[in-house]
Amino acid sequence: MKTFEPYIEERLEDLEININSPILEKYIKIFLNKGSAFGSNHSTTQLAIKGITSLPANLSSALDIGCGSGILTILLLKLNYKEVLSIDVDPFALNEAKKNIISNFKKVPQNVILSEDEINEINQKFSLVVANISLNFIYNNFNTIVSLVMNKGYLVISGFNHKDKEKYVNLASKNDMHLVSEFQEKPWISLVFRKLSFWYFQCK
C-alpha cells in the first residue's frame, strides 16, 4: 500500500499563468482550475519552470515526477515535447492534473500519460526528467531518478533550500550528471544537470 504526505497549495479561484518561453519566443498561457494539488505560483514551481524553459528546443521526451496540478506537464506539452509521462502517487492530484490538461487542450493529448507509477516501475529513459518535489524524496531516490535520464539528457530538480546545493552537486557528480545552470529565489533553488559520461569528455 502506498503511503505519502500530499503537498497542498490551495487555489481558491481559477488561475492563469503567463510563462516567457525563449525557445518559442512568446509567452505561454497556462490555465489552472481552482483546487489543492501543488503547483502554481509557489517559488519552487516557478524555479522549475525557469529550468525547463532554459533548455534547448530539440528535447522530445519528458518525465514529470510528482506532477501535482499538472502545470509542468502542461508547459512541456506546450513546448512541443512529443512524449510526456506524468506520475504522482496521489490519485486526487492526478485527477486535478487531468482536469487542468483538458482545460488547456480541450482533451487529454495522445502524447501524455498520467500514471500512479512509482519511479522504480518505469522502464524507459527520457531526454528530460523534472522533479519539483520534497527534498527527502529527491535525495533518497537520486540514483533511480538519474537512471531515467538518457545520455546527454537533462535533469531539473526543485523544491529545496539553496543551502543544499552542494549536497546535490556532489551526488550528481557521482552519477555522470554535470551542473548546467541554477535559478534562485531565496531560500529556494532549482538545479539543472546534464548527463554526460566520462567517455563523452574523452571523445570531445
Coordinates of C-alpha atoms in Angstrom, one line a residue:
M1 CA 0.0 0.0 0.0
K2 CA 1.4 3.4 -0.9
T3 CA 1.9 5.9 1.9
F4 CA 2.6 9.6 1.2
E5 CA 2.0 13.0 2.5
P6 CA 0.5 15.1 -0.3
Y7 CA 1.6 18.7 -0.7
I8 CA -1.3 21.2 -0.6
E9 CA -1.4 24.5 -2.3
E10 CA -4.9 26.0 -2.1
R11 CA -6.2 27.8 -5.2
L12 CA -9.5 29.3 -4.2
E13 CA -10.0 30.7 -7.7
D14 CA -9.1 29.8 -11.2
L15 CA -5.7 31.0 -12.2
E16 CA -4.0 32.0 -15.5
I17 CA -0.2 31.9 -15.6
N18 CA 1.9 33.5 -18.3
I19 CA 5.3 32.0 -18.9
N20 CA 8.0 33.5 -21.0
S21 CA 9.4 30.9 -23.4
P22 CA 12.8 32.0 -25.0
I23 CA 12.6 28.8 -27.2
L24 CA 9.2 29.7 -28.8
E25 CA 9.9 33.5 -28.5
K26 CA 6.5 34.1 -26.9
Y27 CA 4.5 33.8 -23.7
I28 CA 2.8 30.6 -22.9
K29 CA -0.6 30.8 -21.1
I30 CA -1.5 28.1 -18.7
F31 CA -4.9 27.8 -17.1
L32 CA -5.3 26.1 -13.7
N33 CA -8.7 25.4 -12.2
K34 CA -9.2 26.1 -8.5
G35 CA -8.0 23.2 -6.4
S36 CA -5.5 21.9 -3.9
A37 CA -2.9 19.9 -5.8
F38 CA 0.6 21.5 -5.5
G39 CA 2.0 23.6 -8.4
S40 CA 1.1 27.1 -9.5
N41 CA 2.8 30.3 -8.2
H42 CA 5.0 28.8 -5.4
S43 CA 8.6 29.8 -5.8
T44 CA 9.8 26.2 -6.3
T45 CA 7.4 25.7 -9.2
Q46 CA 8.4 29.0 -10.8
L47 CA 12.1 28.0 -10.4
A48 CA 11.4 24.6 -12.0
I49 CA 9.7 26.5 -14.9
K50 CA 12.8 28.6 -15.3
G51 CA 14.9 25.5 -15.5
I52 CA 12.7 23.9 -18.1
T53 CA 12.4 27.0 -20.3
S54 CA 16.2 27.4 -20.3
L55 CA 16.7 24.1 -22.1
P56 CA 17.3 23.6 -25.9
A57 CA 14.4 23.0 -28.2
N58 CA 15.4 19.6 -29.5
L59 CA 14.3 17.6 -26.5
S60 CA 11.5 15.2 -27.3
S61 CA 10.5 13.1 -24.2
A62 CA 10.0 14.1 -20.6
L63 CA 9.1 12.6 -17.2
D64 CA 7.3 14.8 -14.7
I65 CA 7.8 13.3 -11.2
G66 CA 5.1 14.4 -8.8
C67 CA 3.1 16.2 -11.3
G68 CA 0.6 17.7 -8.8
S69 CA -1.6 20.2 -10.5
G70 CA -0.1 19.3 -13.9
I71 CA 1.4 22.8 -14.5
L72 CA 4.8 21.5 -15.6
T73 CA 3.2 18.8 -17.7
I74 CA 1.1 21.4 -19.5
L75 CA 4.2 23.5 -20.0
L76 CA 6.1 20.6 -21.5
L77 CA 3.2 19.8 -23.9
K78 CA 3.0 23.5 -25.0
L79 CA 6.8 23.4 -25.6
N80 CA 6.1 20.7 -28.1
Y81 CA 7.5 17.7 -26.3
K82 CA 6.4 14.6 -28.3
E83 CA 6.1 12.3 -25.3
V84 CA 5.3 13.2 -21.6
L85 CA 4.9 10.8 -18.8
S86 CA 3.4 12.4 -15.6
I87 CA 3.4 10.5 -12.4
D88 CA 2.0 11.1 -8.9
V89 CA 1.3 8.8 -6.0
D90 CA -1.7 11.0 -5.1
P91 CA -4.8 10.0 -7.2
F92 CA -6.5 13.3 -6.3
A93 CA -3.6 15.2 -7.8
L94 CA -3.8 13.1 -10.9
N95 CA -7.5 13.9 -11.2
E96 CA -6.7 17.6 -10.9
A97 CA -3.8 17.3 -13.4
K98 CA -6.2 15.7 -15.9
K99 CA -8.8 18.4 -15.4
N100 CA -6.2 21.1 -15.9
I101 CA -4.8 19.5 -19.0
I102 CA -8.3 19.2 -20.5
S103 CA -8.9 22.9 -19.7
N104 CA -5.8 23.8 -21.7
F105 CA -6.2 21.5 -24.6
K106 CA -9.9 20.6 -24.6
K107 CA -8.9 16.9 -24.2
V108 CA -6.0 14.8 -22.9
P109 CA -3.5 14.8 -25.8
Q110 CA -2.4 11.4 -27.0
N111 CA 1.3 12.2 -26.3
V112 CA 0.8 12.4 -22.5
I113 CA 0.2 9.6 -20.0
L114 CA -0.9 10.2 -16.4
S115 CA 0.0 7.4 -14.1
E116 CA 0.3 6.3 -10.4
D117 CA 3.5 4.5 -11.4
E118 CA 6.4 4.9 -8.9
I119 CA 9.8 5.7 -10.3
N120 CA 11.2 2.2 -9.8
E121 CA 8.4 0.9 -12.0
I122 CA 9.4 2.9 -15.1
N123 CA 11.4 1.1 -17.8
Q124 CA 12.4 3.8 -20.2
K125 CA 14.8 6.8 -20.4
F126 CA 13.9 10.4 -21.1
S127 CA 15.6 13.4 -22.6
L128 CA 14.3 15.4 -19.7
V129 CA 13.3 14.4 -16.1
V130 CA 11.9 17.1 -13.9
A131 CA 11.1 16.7 -10.2
N132 CA 9.6 19.6 -8.2
I133 CA 9.1 17.6 -5.1
S134 CA 10.3 17.2 -1.5
L135 CA 14.0 17.4 -0.5
N136 CA 14.0 13.9 1.1
F137 CA 12.3 12.2 -1.9
I138 CA 14.8 13.6 -4.4
Y139 CA 17.8 12.8 -2.2
N140 CA 16.7 9.3 -1.2
N141 CA 15.8 8.4 -4.8
F142 CA 18.5 10.3 -6.7
N143 CA 20.2 7.3 -8.2
T144 CA 16.9 6.0 -9.5
I145 CA 15.9 9.4 -10.9
V146 CA 19.2 9.8 -12.7
S147 CA 18.9 6.3 -14.2
L148 CA 15.8 7.6 -16.1
V149 CA 17.7 10.3 -17.9
M150 CA 19.2 9.3 -21.2
N151 CA 22.8 10.2 -22.1
K152 CA 23.1 13.9 -23.0
G153 CA 19.7 14.4 -21.4
Y154 CA 18.7 16.8 -18.7
L155 CA 17.5 16.7 -15.1
V156 CA 15.7 19.7 -13.4
I157 CA 15.2 19.4 -9.7
S158 CA 13.5 21.9 -7.4
G159 CA 11.8 22.0 -4.0
F160 CA 14.7 22.5 -1.6
N161 CA 16.8 25.2 0.2
H162 CA 19.7 26.8 -1.6
K163 CA 21.9 25.7 1.3
D164 CA 21.5 22.1 0.0
K165 CA 23.0 22.9 -3.4
E166 CA 26.4 21.4 -2.8
K167 CA 24.9 18.2 -1.5
Y168 CA 23.1 17.7 -4.8
V169 CA 26.1 18.8 -6.9
N170 CA 28.3 16.2 -5.2
L171 CA 25.7 13.5 -5.5
A172 CA 25.2 14.3 -9.2
S173 CA 28.9 14.2 -10.0
K174 CA 29.0 10.6 -8.9
N175 CA 26.3 9.8 -11.5
D176 CA 27.8 11.5 -14.6
M177 CA 25.5 14.5 -14.0
H178 CA 27.0 17.9 -14.5
L179 CA 25.6 21.2 -13.3
V180 CA 24.4 23.4 -16.3
S181 CA 22.6 26.2 -14.5
E182 CA 20.8 27.2 -11.4
F183 CA 18.0 29.6 -10.5
Q184 CA 17.4 31.1 -7.1
E185 CA 14.7 32.8 -5.2
K186 CA 15.9 32.5 -1.7
P187 CA 15.6 30.4 0.3
W188 CA 14.7 28.2 -2.7
I189 CA 16.8 26.9 -5.6
S190 CA 16.4 24.8 -8.7
L191 CA 19.3 23.0 -10.4
V192 CA 19.7 21.9 -14.0
F193 CA 22.0 19.0 -14.7
R194 CA 23.1 17.3 -17.9
K195 CA 24.1 13.6 -18.1
L196 CA 27.4 13.4 -19.9
S197 CA 29.5 10.3 -19.4
F198 CA 33.3 10.3 -18.9
W199 CA 33.6 8.7 -22.3
Y200 CA 31.9 11.8 -23.8
F201 CA 34.5 14.1 -22.4
Q202 CA 37.4 11.9 -23.7
C203 CA 36.0 11.9 -27.2
K204 CA 35.5 15.7 -27.4

